[in-house]
Amino acid sequence: MMGLFVPLRRRRTAALRYAAILDGQTVNLHAQLPPSAGMPEHAEVVLRRRRRTYPCEAHLHQGPAGETLVDAAVLLGAELGGVPVSGGRWRMTLRVRTGRRTRTLPLLLLDPPVPYAGPTKPMAASPVTGDRHRLSRSFRGTARIASTAAQPAVEVAKVHLGHAGVSVDFRVLGTRADAPWVEFVASGRLVEQPVSALGGGVFRVDVPLDRMPPRGSRPDHWEVRLRDGAGLSLRLGRRLHDVRNPRRVFAMRRLAVTPPGHSTMIVQPRYTPAGNLRMTCTRMPEAG
């Protein structure tokens, strides 16, 4: 179908030379207008879904061969001051104006974006809202944005390591947590710990190391889970990122901690292969 429609539509559409969502929340577009469009005075990218329409400014300039080119960067997400997209498919068009004459051109996505190589990769989700956006196209080749609301998750914002103890800052995405607390679970043991709100949607929990001493020579691995009275139960996990090798980049150091009333132990926060936070507590080797 693409082989049939694309040649027929080239003269009446703006062909995208480049289209990608690089940071999980900004659509970057570079397109060439058909010769019949000339050099308009104004251009804007329009996102449309059902009865909702949102125009975004675009910039026109002339290419080296005299062709008319347009560039645009469209920020997605009302929380960021961008287009308030919600779940569903959003059609993208280009609206150009010269004097009183207005013309709407479909944006033709000839080649879907290809992930680039390197230590980083395109963000799969917005690092602020957790919403997911991806570029797609209709069977006729028209560019679209497919948006999905953030899945319920608890994202670790920062892990504070000190010889006096460990604390974790986190935020909740895609759901609400009413009067939450945190559970630390290991080998049939369960420790509940209150959390405090820091503002801006961020919470903090102090790791109760005084109630987590190792019971044997082997390490104890404590899973960390957020709970609330409404039945919420979510593992704390690694923050949203664009790193290809997160286990190496986000590795955390081990620390010797002496909880009140207990012997010194080795504590290391780490992430599992699935990205979940885990606290590993090991008995301190005896000197000599």
Short mmCIF file of C-alpha atoms in Angstrom, two decimals:
data_model
loop_
_atom_site.label_atom_id
_atom_site.label_comp_id
_atom_site.label_asym_id
_atom_site.label_seq_id
_atom_site.Cartn_x
_atom_site.Cartn_y
_atom_site.Cartn_z
CA MET A 1 0.00 0.00 0.00
CA MET A 2 2.85 2.41 0.80
CA GLY A 3 4.37 1.73 -2.62
CA LEU A 4 1.07 2.76 -4.21
CA PHE A 5 0.14 5.82 -2.15
CA VAL A 6 3.51 7.54 -1.64
CA PRO A 7 4.22 8.31 -5.34
CA LEU A 8 0.65 9.58 -5.78
CA ARG A 9 0.84 11.91 -2.77
CA ARG A 10 4.30 13.43 -3.14
CA ARG A 11 3.09 16.48 -5.07
CA ARG A 12 0.43 17.32 -2.48
CA THR A 13 2.27 16.60 0.77
CA ALA A 14 5.24 17.81 2.80
CA ALA A 15 7.78 14.97 2.84
CA LEU A 16 9.56 14.45 6.14
CA ARG A 17 13.31 14.18 5.68
CA TYR A 18 13.78 13.64 9.40
CA ALA A 19 11.38 12.85 12.24
CA ALA A 20 12.20 11.59 15.72
CA ILE A 21 11.34 11.88 19.40
CA LEU A 22 14.78 12.12 20.97
CA ASP A 23 14.13 13.03 24.59
CA GLY A 24 10.87 11.21 25.13
CA GLN A 25 8.80 14.39 24.95
CA THR A 26 9.90 16.58 22.00
CA VAL A 27 9.04 15.75 18.38
CA ASN A 28 11.76 16.99 16.01
CA LEU A 29 10.67 17.45 12.39
CA HIS A 30 12.42 18.49 9.18
CA ALA A 31 10.32 18.45 6.00
CA GLN A 32 10.38 19.62 2.40
CA LEU A 33 7.36 21.36 0.93
CA PRO A 34 6.11 20.47 -2.55
CA PRO A 35 7.07 22.96 -5.32
CA SER A 36 3.44 24.08 -5.59
CA ALA A 37 3.60 25.53 -2.06
CA GLY A 38 6.28 28.08 -2.97
CA MET A 39 7.69 30.00 -0.01
CA PRO A 40 4.80 30.68 2.43
CA GLU A 41 4.90 33.54 4.92
CA HIS A 42 4.00 31.39 7.91
CA ALA A 43 3.90 27.70 8.82
CA GLU A 44 2.75 25.64 11.78
CA VAL A 45 2.50 21.97 12.65
CA VAL A 46 -1.02 20.98 13.69
CA LEU A 47 -1.78 18.02 15.96
CA ARG A 48 -5.34 16.80 15.68
CA ARG A 49 -7.39 14.08 17.32
CA ARG A 50 -11.15 14.05 16.97
CA ARG A 51 -12.31 17.59 17.83
CA ARG A 52 -9.10 18.67 19.52
CA THR A 53 -6.61 20.69 17.48
CA TYR A 54 -3.32 22.19 18.63
CA PRO A 55 -1.11 24.36 16.36
CA CYS A 56 2.66 24.63 16.99
CA GLU A 57 4.97 27.13 15.36
CA ALA A 58 7.31 25.97 12.58
CA HIS A 59 10.22 27.75 10.86
CA LEU A 60 10.54 28.13 7.09
CA HIS A 61 13.80 28.48 5.18
CA GLN A 62 15.22 27.82 1.73
CA GLY A 63 17.42 24.84 0.97
CA PRO A 64 20.62 24.79 -1.13
CA ALA A 65 18.72 23.79 -4.28
CA GLY A 66 16.04 26.43 -3.80
CA GLU A 67 13.56 24.03 -2.18
CA THR A 68 11.36 25.18 0.69
CA LEU A 69 12.16 23.50 4.00
CA VAL A 70 10.44 23.62 7.35
CA ASP A 71 11.72 22.73 10.84
CA ALA A 72 9.71 22.26 14.02
CA ALA A 73 10.17 21.07 17.59
CA VAL A 74 6.89 20.13 19.23
CA LEU A 75 6.89 19.70 23.02
CA LEU A 76 4.41 17.11 24.27
CA GLY A 77 2.74 17.24 27.68
CA ALA A 78 0.57 19.81 29.42
CA GLU A 79 2.72 19.51 32.57
CA LEU A 80 5.67 20.84 30.55
CA GLY A 81 3.78 23.69 28.93
CA GLY A 82 3.51 21.72 25.69
CA VAL A 83 0.72 20.18 23.66
CA PRO A 84 -1.73 18.46 26.04
CA VAL A 85 -1.76 15.14 24.20
CA SER A 86 -3.41 12.19 25.88
CA GLY A 87 -3.69 8.52 25.07
CA GLY A 88 -4.43 7.75 21.43
CA ARG A 89 -3.19 8.51 17.92
CA TRP A 90 -2.65 12.12 16.90
CA ARG A 91 -2.51 13.09 13.24
CA MET A 92 0.13 15.64 12.22
CA THR A 93 -0.33 18.09 9.35
CA LEU A 94 1.45 21.23 8.18
CA ARG A 95 -0.58 24.43 7.78
CA VAL A 96 0.99 27.19 5.68
CA ARG A 97 -0.26 30.71 5.03
CA THR A 98 0.52 33.38 2.48
CA GLY A 99 -1.53 36.53 2.89
CA ARG A 100 -5.11 35.40 3.43
CA ARG A 101 -4.63 32.07 1.72
CA THR A 102 -4.20 29.02 3.96
CA ARG A 103 -3.27 25.53 2.84
CA THR A 104 -3.05 22.30 4.84
CA LEU A 105 -0.48 19.71 3.79
CA PRO A 106 -0.24 16.16 5.16
CA LEU A 107 3.17 15.28 6.59
CA LEU A 108 4.40 12.23 4.72
CA LEU A 109 6.64 9.93 6.78
CA LEU A 110 8.72 8.12 4.17
CA ASP A 111 11.12 6.33 6.52
CA PRO A 112 10.37 5.57 10.18
CA PRO A 113 13.09 6.74 12.61
CA VAL A 114 15.96 4.31 13.10
CA PRO A 115 17.62 4.07 16.56
CA TYR A 116 21.14 5.45 16.52
CA ALA A 117 24.20 3.72 17.92
CA GLY A 118 26.24 4.91 20.89
CA PRO A 119 26.19 4.89 24.69
CA THR A 120 22.73 6.50 24.76
CA LYS A 121 19.50 5.85 22.90
CA PRO A 122 16.22 7.71 22.32
CA MET A 123 14.15 8.03 25.46
CA ALA A 124 11.27 5.55 25.51
CA ALA A 125 9.20 7.83 27.77
CA SER A 126 9.06 11.39 29.00
CA PRO A 127 11.47 11.74 31.94
CA VAL A 128 9.05 14.19 33.57
CA THR A 129 5.61 12.63 33.13
CA GLY A 130 6.42 9.03 32.25
CA ASP A 131 4.05 9.21 29.26
CA ARG A 132 5.20 7.34 26.15
CA HIS A 133 5.11 8.82 22.66
CA ARG A 134 6.21 7.22 19.41
CA LEU A 135 6.06 8.18 15.76
CA SER A 136 3.93 6.06 13.49
CA ARG A 137 2.20 6.42 10.12
CA SER A 138 -1.11 5.56 8.53
CA PHE A 139 -1.41 3.08 5.69
CA ARG A 140 -1.23 6.09 3.34
CA GLY A 141 2.04 7.27 4.90
CA THR A 142 0.71 10.20 6.95
CA ALA A 143 2.75 10.85 10.10
CA ARG A 144 1.08 10.31 13.45
CA ILE A 145 2.01 10.34 17.11
CA ALA A 146 0.85 7.43 19.23
CA SER A 147 0.64 8.47 22.89
CA THR A 148 0.22 6.24 25.92
CA ALA A 149 -0.29 7.42 29.48
CA ALA A 150 2.37 6.56 32.04
CA GLN A 151 2.11 3.07 33.52
CA PRO A 152 1.87 2.94 37.32
CA ALA A 153 5.44 2.91 38.61
CA VAL A 154 7.64 4.19 41.42
CA GLU A 155 10.80 5.85 40.12
CA VAL A 156 13.90 6.30 42.26
CA ALA A 157 14.99 9.93 42.07
CA LYS A 158 18.12 9.69 44.26
CA VAL A 159 19.82 7.36 46.72
CA HIS A 160 21.61 9.09 49.59
CA LEU A 161 24.55 7.10 50.99
CA GLY A 162 26.19 8.01 54.28
CA HIS A 163 27.99 6.24 57.11
CA ALA A 164 25.03 7.11 59.33
CA GLY A 165 22.54 5.40 57.02
CA VAL A 166 20.83 5.29 53.62
CA SER A 167 17.74 7.12 52.36
CA VAL A 168 15.90 6.98 49.05
CA ASP A 169 14.00 9.74 47.25
CA PHE A 170 11.31 8.57 44.83
CA ARG A 171 8.24 9.72 42.92
CA VAL A 172 5.06 7.96 41.84
CA LEU A 173 4.08 7.89 38.15
CA GLY A 174 0.79 6.94 36.50
CA THR A 175 -1.22 6.58 39.72
CA ARG A 176 -1.82 8.08 43.16
CA ALA A 177 -0.44 6.98 46.48
CA ASP A 178 -2.58 7.98 49.49
CA ALA A 179 -0.75 7.93 52.85
CA PRO A 180 1.88 5.51 51.52
CA TRP A 181 4.55 3.55 53.33
CA VAL A 182 7.46 1.41 52.18
CA GLU A 183 8.03 -2.28 52.84
CA PHE A 184 11.45 -3.95 52.90
CA VAL A 185 11.14 -7.70 52.34
CA ALA A 186 13.83 -10.41 52.52
CA SER A 187 13.65 -14.18 53.19
CA GLY A 188 10.35 -14.10 55.04
CA ARG A 189 11.25 -10.92 56.94
CA LEU A 190 9.20 -7.75 56.50
CA VAL A 191 9.98 -4.26 57.78
CA GLU A 192 7.56 -1.37 57.32
CA GLN A 193 8.87 2.19 57.18
CA PRO A 194 7.01 5.54 56.97
CA VAL A 195 7.76 8.02 54.20
CA SER A 196 7.88 11.81 54.17
CA ALA A 197 6.79 14.16 51.40
CA LEU A 198 9.50 16.52 50.11
CA GLY A 199 7.27 18.49 47.73
CA GLY A 200 7.01 18.43 43.97
CA GLY A 201 5.68 14.89 44.05
CA VAL A 202 8.88 13.51 45.61
CA PHE A 203 8.89 11.31 48.73
CA ARG A 204 11.73 10.11 50.97
CA VAL A 205 12.18 6.94 52.96
CA ASP A 206 14.99 6.22 55.41
CA VAL A 207 16.21 2.64 55.07
CA PRO A 208 15.69 0.98 58.51
CA LEU A 209 19.10 -0.70 58.65
CA ASP A 210 18.82 -1.20 62.41
CA ARG A 211 16.07 -3.74 61.67
CA MET A 212 17.84 -5.33 58.68
CA PRO A 213 21.05 -6.91 60.06
CA PRO A 214 22.16 -10.09 58.24
CA ARG A 215 21.20 -13.28 60.09
CA GLY A 216 23.88 -15.44 58.55
CA SER A 217 27.11 -15.40 56.61
CA ARG A 218 25.30 -14.98 53.28
CA PRO A 219 24.03 -11.59 52.07
CA ASP A 220 20.41 -10.65 52.68
CA HIS A 221 18.70 -9.13 49.62
CA TRP A 222 15.91 -6.74 50.56
CA GLU A 223 13.26 -5.90 47.98
CA VAL A 224 11.72 -2.42 48.30
CA ARG A 225 8.00 -1.92 47.68
CA LEU A 226 5.62 1.04 48.03
CA ARG A 227 2.23 0.33 49.64
CA ASP A 228 -0.83 2.34 50.59
CA GLY A 229 -4.22 1.75 52.22
CA ALA A 230 -6.01 1.52 48.87
CA GLY A 231 -4.11 -1.62 47.88
CA LEU A 232 -1.29 -0.05 45.89
CA SER A 233 1.79 -2.29 45.72
CA LEU A 234 4.67 -1.25 43.44
CA ARG A 235 8.39 -1.99 43.41
CA LEU A 236 10.77 0.97 43.56
CA GLY A 237 12.72 1.04 40.30
CA ARG A 238 15.43 2.78 38.36
CA ARG A 239 14.62 6.26 37.04
CA LEU A 240 13.76 6.78 33.40
CA HIS A 241 16.92 7.04 31.34
CA ASP A 242 18.46 6.83 27.84
CA VAL A 243 21.53 4.77 28.78
CA ARG A 244 22.23 1.52 26.91
CA ASN A 245 24.19 -0.04 29.78
CA PRO A 246 22.33 1.08 32.92
CA ARG A 247 23.81 -1.56 35.25
CA ARG A 248 27.26 -0.07 34.74
CA VAL A 249 26.30 3.62 34.64
CA PHE A 250 23.95 3.52 37.64
CA ALA A 251 26.05 1.23 39.82
CA MET A 252 26.27 2.39 43.45
CA ARG A 253 29.15 1.92 45.86
CA ARG A 254 29.15 -0.34 48.89
CA LEU A 255 29.18 1.27 52.29
CA ALA A 256 30.09 0.14 55.80
CA VAL A 257 27.31 1.16 58.20
CA THR A 258 26.98 0.57 61.93
CA PRO A 259 23.29 0.76 62.92
CA PRO A 260 22.60 1.67 66.56
CA GLY A 261 22.88 -1.41 68.76
CA HIS A 262 24.28 -3.63 65.97
CA SER A 263 27.59 -4.63 64.47
CA THR A 264 28.98 -3.00 61.36
CA MET A 265 27.63 -4.40 58.09
CA ILE A 266 28.20 -3.81 54.39
CA VAL A 267 25.26 -2.17 52.60
CA GLN A 268 24.96 -1.85 48.82
CA PRO A 269 21.91 -0.48 47.03
CA ARG A 270 21.71 -1.99 43.55
CA TYR A 271 19.31 -2.53 40.67
CA THR A 272 18.20 -5.94 39.48
CA PRO A 273 18.33 -6.79 35.74
CA ALA A 274 14.63 -5.82 35.64
CA GLY A 275 15.50 -2.37 37.03
CA ASN A 276 14.08 -2.84 40.55
CA LEU A 277 15.85 -1.39 43.57
CA ARG A 278 17.34 -3.87 46.03
CA MET A 279 19.26 -3.38 49.28
CA THR A 280 21.97 -5.99 49.86
CA CYS A 281 23.17 -6.29 53.46
CA THR A 282 26.26 -8.40 54.26
CA ARG A 283 27.96 -9.17 57.56
CA MET A 284 31.24 -7.32 57.97
CA PRO A 285 34.23 -9.73 57.58
CA GLU A 286 36.12 -10.11 60.82
CA ALA A 287 39.48 -8.39 60.89
CA GLY A 288 42.46 -10.72 60.52
#
